CSV table of C-alpha atoms in Angstrom, one decimal:
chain,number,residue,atom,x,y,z
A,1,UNK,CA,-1.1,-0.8,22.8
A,2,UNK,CA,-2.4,-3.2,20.2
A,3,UNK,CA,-3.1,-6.7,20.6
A,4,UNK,CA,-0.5,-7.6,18.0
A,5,UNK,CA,2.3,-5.9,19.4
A,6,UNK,CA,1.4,-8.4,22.3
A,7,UNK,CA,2.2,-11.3,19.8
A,8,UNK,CA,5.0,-9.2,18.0
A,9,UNK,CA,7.2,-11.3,21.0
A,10,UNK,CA,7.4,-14.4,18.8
A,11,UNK,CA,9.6,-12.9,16.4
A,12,UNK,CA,12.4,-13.7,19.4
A,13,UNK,CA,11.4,-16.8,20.8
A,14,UNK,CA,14.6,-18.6,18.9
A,15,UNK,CA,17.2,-20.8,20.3
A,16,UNK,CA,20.5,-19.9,19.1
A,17,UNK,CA,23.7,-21.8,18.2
A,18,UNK,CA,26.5,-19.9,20.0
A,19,UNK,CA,28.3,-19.2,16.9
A,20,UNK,CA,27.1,-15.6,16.0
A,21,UNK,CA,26.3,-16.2,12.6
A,22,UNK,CA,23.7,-15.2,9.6
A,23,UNK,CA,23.3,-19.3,9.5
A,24,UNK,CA,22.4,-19.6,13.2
A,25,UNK,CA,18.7,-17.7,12.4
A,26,UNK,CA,17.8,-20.3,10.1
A,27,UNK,CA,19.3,-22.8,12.2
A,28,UNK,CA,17.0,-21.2,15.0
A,29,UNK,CA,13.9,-21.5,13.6
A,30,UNK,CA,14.1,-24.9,12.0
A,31,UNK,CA,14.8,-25.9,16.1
A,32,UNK,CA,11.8,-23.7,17.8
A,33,UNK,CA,9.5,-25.4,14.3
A,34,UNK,CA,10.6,-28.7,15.1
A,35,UNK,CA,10.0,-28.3,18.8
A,36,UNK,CA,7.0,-29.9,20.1
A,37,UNK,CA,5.9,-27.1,22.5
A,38,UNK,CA,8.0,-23.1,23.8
A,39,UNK,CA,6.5,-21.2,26.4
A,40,UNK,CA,7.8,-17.9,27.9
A,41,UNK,CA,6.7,-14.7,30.1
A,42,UNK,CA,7.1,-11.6,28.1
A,43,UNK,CA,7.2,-7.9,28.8
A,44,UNK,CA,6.2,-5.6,26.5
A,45,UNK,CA,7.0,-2.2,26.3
A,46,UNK,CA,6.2,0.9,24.1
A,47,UNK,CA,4.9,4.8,23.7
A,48,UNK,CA,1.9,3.5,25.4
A,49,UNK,CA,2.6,1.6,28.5
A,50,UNK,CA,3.6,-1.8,29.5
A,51,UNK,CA,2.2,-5.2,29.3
A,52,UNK,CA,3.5,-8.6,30.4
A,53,UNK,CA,1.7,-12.3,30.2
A,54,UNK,CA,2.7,-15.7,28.7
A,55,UNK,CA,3.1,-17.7,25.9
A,56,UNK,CA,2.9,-21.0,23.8
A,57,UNK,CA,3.7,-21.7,20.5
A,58,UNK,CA,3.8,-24.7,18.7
A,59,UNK,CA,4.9,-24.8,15.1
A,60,UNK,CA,2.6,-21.8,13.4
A,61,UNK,CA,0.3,-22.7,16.5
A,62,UNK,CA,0.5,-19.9,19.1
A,63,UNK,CA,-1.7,-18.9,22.8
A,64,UNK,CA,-0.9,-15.5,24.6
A,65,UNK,CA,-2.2,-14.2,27.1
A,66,UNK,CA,-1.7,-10.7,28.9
A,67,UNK,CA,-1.3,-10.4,33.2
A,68,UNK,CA,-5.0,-9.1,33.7
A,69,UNK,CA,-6.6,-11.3,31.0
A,70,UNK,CA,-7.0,-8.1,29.2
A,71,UNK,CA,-6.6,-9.5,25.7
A,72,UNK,CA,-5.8,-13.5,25.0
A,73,UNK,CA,-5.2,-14.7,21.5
A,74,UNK,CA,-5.1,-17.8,20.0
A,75,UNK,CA,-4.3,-18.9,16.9
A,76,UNK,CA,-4.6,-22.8,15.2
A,77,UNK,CA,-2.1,-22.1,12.1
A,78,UNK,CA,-5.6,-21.1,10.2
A,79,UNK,CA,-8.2,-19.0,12.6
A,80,UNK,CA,-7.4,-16.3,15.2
A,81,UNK,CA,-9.8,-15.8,18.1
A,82,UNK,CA,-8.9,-12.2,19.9
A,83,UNK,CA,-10.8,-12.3,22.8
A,84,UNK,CA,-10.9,-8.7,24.4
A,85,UNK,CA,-12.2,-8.3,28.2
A,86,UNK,CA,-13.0,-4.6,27.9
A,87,UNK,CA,-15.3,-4.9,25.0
A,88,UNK,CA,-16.4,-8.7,26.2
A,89,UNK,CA,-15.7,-9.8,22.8
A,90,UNK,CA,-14.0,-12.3,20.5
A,91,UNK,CA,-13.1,-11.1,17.0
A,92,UNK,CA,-12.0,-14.3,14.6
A,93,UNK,CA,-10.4,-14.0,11.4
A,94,UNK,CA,-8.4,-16.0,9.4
A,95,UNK,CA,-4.9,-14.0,8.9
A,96,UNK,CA,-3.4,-13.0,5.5
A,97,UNK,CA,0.1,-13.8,5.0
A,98,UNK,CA,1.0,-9.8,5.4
A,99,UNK,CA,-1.2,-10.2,9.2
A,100,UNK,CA,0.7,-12.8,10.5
A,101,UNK,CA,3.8,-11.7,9.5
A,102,UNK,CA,2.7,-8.8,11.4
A,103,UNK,CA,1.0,-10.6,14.5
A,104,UNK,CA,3.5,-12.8,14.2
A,105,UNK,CA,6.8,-12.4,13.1
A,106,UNK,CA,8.2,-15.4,13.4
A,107,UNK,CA,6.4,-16.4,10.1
A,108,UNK,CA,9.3,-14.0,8.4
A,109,UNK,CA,11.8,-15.9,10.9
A,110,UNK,CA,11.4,-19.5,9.5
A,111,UNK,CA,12.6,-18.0,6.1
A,112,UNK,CA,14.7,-15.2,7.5
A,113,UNK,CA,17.2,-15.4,4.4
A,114,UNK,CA,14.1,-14.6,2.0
A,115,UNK,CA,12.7,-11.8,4.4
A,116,UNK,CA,15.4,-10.1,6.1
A,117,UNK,CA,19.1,-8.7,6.2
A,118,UNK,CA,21.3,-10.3,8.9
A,119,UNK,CA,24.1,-8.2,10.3
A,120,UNK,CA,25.6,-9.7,13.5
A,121,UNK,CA,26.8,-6.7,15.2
A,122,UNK,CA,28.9,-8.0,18.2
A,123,UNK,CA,27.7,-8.5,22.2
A,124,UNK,CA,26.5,-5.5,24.1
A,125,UNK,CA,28.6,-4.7,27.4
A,126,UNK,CA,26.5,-7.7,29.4
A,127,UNK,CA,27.7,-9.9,26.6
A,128,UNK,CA,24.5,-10.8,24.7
A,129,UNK,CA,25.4,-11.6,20.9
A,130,UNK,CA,23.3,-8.7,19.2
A,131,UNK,CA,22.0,-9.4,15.7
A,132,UNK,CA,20.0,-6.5,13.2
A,133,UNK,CA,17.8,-7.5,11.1
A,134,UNK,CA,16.1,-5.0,8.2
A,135,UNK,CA,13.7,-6.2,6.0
A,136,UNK,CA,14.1,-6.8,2.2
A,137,UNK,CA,10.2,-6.6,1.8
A,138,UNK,CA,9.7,-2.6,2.1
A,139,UNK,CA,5.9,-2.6,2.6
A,140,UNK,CA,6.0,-4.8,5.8
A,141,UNK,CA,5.2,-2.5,9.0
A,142,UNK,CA,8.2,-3.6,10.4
A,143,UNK,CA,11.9,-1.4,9.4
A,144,UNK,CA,14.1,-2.9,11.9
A,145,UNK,CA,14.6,-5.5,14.6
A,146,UNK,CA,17.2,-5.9,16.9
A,147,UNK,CA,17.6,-9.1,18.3
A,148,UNK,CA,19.4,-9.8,21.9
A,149,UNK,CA,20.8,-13.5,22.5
A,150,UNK,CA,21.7,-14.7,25.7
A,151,UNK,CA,24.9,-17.1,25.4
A,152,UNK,CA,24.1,-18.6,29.0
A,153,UNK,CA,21.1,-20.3,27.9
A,154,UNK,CA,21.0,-19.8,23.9
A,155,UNK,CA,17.6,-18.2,23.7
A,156,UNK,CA,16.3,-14.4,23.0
A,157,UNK,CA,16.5,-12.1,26.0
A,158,UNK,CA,15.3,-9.2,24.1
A,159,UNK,CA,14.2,-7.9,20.7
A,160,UNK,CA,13.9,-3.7,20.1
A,161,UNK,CA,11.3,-3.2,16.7
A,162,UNK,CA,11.1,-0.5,14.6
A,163,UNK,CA,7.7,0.2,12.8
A,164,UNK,CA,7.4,2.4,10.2
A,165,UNK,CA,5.9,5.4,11.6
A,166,UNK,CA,8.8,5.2,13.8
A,167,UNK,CA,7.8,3.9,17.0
A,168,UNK,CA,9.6,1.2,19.3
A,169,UNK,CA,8.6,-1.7,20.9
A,170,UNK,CA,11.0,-3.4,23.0
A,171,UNK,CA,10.1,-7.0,24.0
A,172,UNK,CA,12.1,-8.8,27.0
A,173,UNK,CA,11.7,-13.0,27.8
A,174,UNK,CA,11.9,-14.6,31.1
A,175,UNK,CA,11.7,-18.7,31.9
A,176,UNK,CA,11.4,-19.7,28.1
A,177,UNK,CA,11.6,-23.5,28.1
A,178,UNK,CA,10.9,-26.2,25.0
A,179,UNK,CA,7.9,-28.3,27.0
A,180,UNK,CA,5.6,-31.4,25.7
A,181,UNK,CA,3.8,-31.9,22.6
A,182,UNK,CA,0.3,-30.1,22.8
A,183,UNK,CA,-3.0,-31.1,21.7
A,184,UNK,CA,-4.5,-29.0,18.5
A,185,UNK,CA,-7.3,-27.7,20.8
A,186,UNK,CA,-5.0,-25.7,23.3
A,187,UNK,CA,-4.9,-23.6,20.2
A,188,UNK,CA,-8.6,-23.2,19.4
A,189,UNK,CA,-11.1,-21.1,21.1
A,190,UNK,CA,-13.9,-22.3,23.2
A,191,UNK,CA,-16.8,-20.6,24.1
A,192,UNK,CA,-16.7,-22.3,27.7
A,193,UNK,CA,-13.7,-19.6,28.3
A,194,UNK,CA,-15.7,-16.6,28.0
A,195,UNK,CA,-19.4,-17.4,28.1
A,196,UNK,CA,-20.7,-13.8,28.5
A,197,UNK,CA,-18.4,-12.9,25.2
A,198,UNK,CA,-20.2,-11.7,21.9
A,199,UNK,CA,-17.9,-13.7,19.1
A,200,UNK,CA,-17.8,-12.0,16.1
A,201,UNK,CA,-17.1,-13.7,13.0
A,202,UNK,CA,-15.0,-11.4,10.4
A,203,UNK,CA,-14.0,-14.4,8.0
């Protein structure tokens, strides 16, 4: 499993209106921009296994890290630092527009009219509002999303993604909460976290 599909998990973190609507995405991510901190423990599951850990975001700012510490990644809005335990190594980059919106999809999501086509499509039989989203763009990685919204508590309780060579990733939430305002440098890497790592620079 990649280290992006860890980060694909964003894509949902979205409070929802409870009117099942095309407007309520937009409405969603003009909330979760405007909120000063989201966190949330994810589960990740595709062809290749299962992987769950935690998350903050904050604005374009995002930390994840996987149960295990196998792979954490952080990203300020401008760098990336991938910091992988196996190889005892951290990769930094600074994302094109077509990588984030594949590390992270909620960079499509703050513009979902542009990106994507909205099709509410009911509530499943536990009653989660279920929304389908394909994208307009048809170079993106990313052919469909399905997105699961729990009325109880108007967040994402789970998101299934299509990729173009047709593999699925499901990605299930549990506790996410809007917490405090965040300093900058929760965002950044510092050598002090891994000292042993190797950090290669790929900017």
């Amino acid at each position: 499993m990649k280290t992006t599909t860890f980060i694909a998990l964003i894509l949902s973190l979205i409070p929802f209106s409870g009117a099942a609507q095309k407007d309520s995405l937009s409405d969603a991510a003009a909330k979760i921009m405007s909120a000063p901190s989201i966190s949330t423990g994810f589960e990740v599951t595709d062809n290749n296994g299962k992987v769950t850990g935690e998350a903050v975001i904050a604005e374009k700012c995002f930390v994840i890290i996987t149960d295990g510490g196998e792979y954490e990644t952080w990203f300020d809005g401008k760098t990336q630092w991938t910091y992988n335990a196996a190889a005892e190594e951290v990769s930094m980059t600074e994302p094109t527009r077509q990588e984030i919106l594949e590390v992270n999809p909620l960079a499509i999501i703050s513009n979902v009219s542009d990106h994507y086509r909205i099709k509410p499509s009911g509530t499943d039989t536990t009653g989660k509002q279920i929304f389908r989203l394909t994208p307009i763009d048809n170079n993106t990685d990313i052919t469909e999303a399905t997105v699961y919204i729990e009325p109880k508590t108007s967040f994402p309780a789970e998101i299934t993604v299509r990729t173009r060579d047709n593999s699925i990733m499901t990605i299930r939430f549990t506790e996410t909460s809007v917490g405090t305002k965040l300093s900058p440098d929760k965002f950044r890497y510092k050598p002090a976290y891994h000292p042993n790592a190797e950090i290669i620079d790929l900017r």
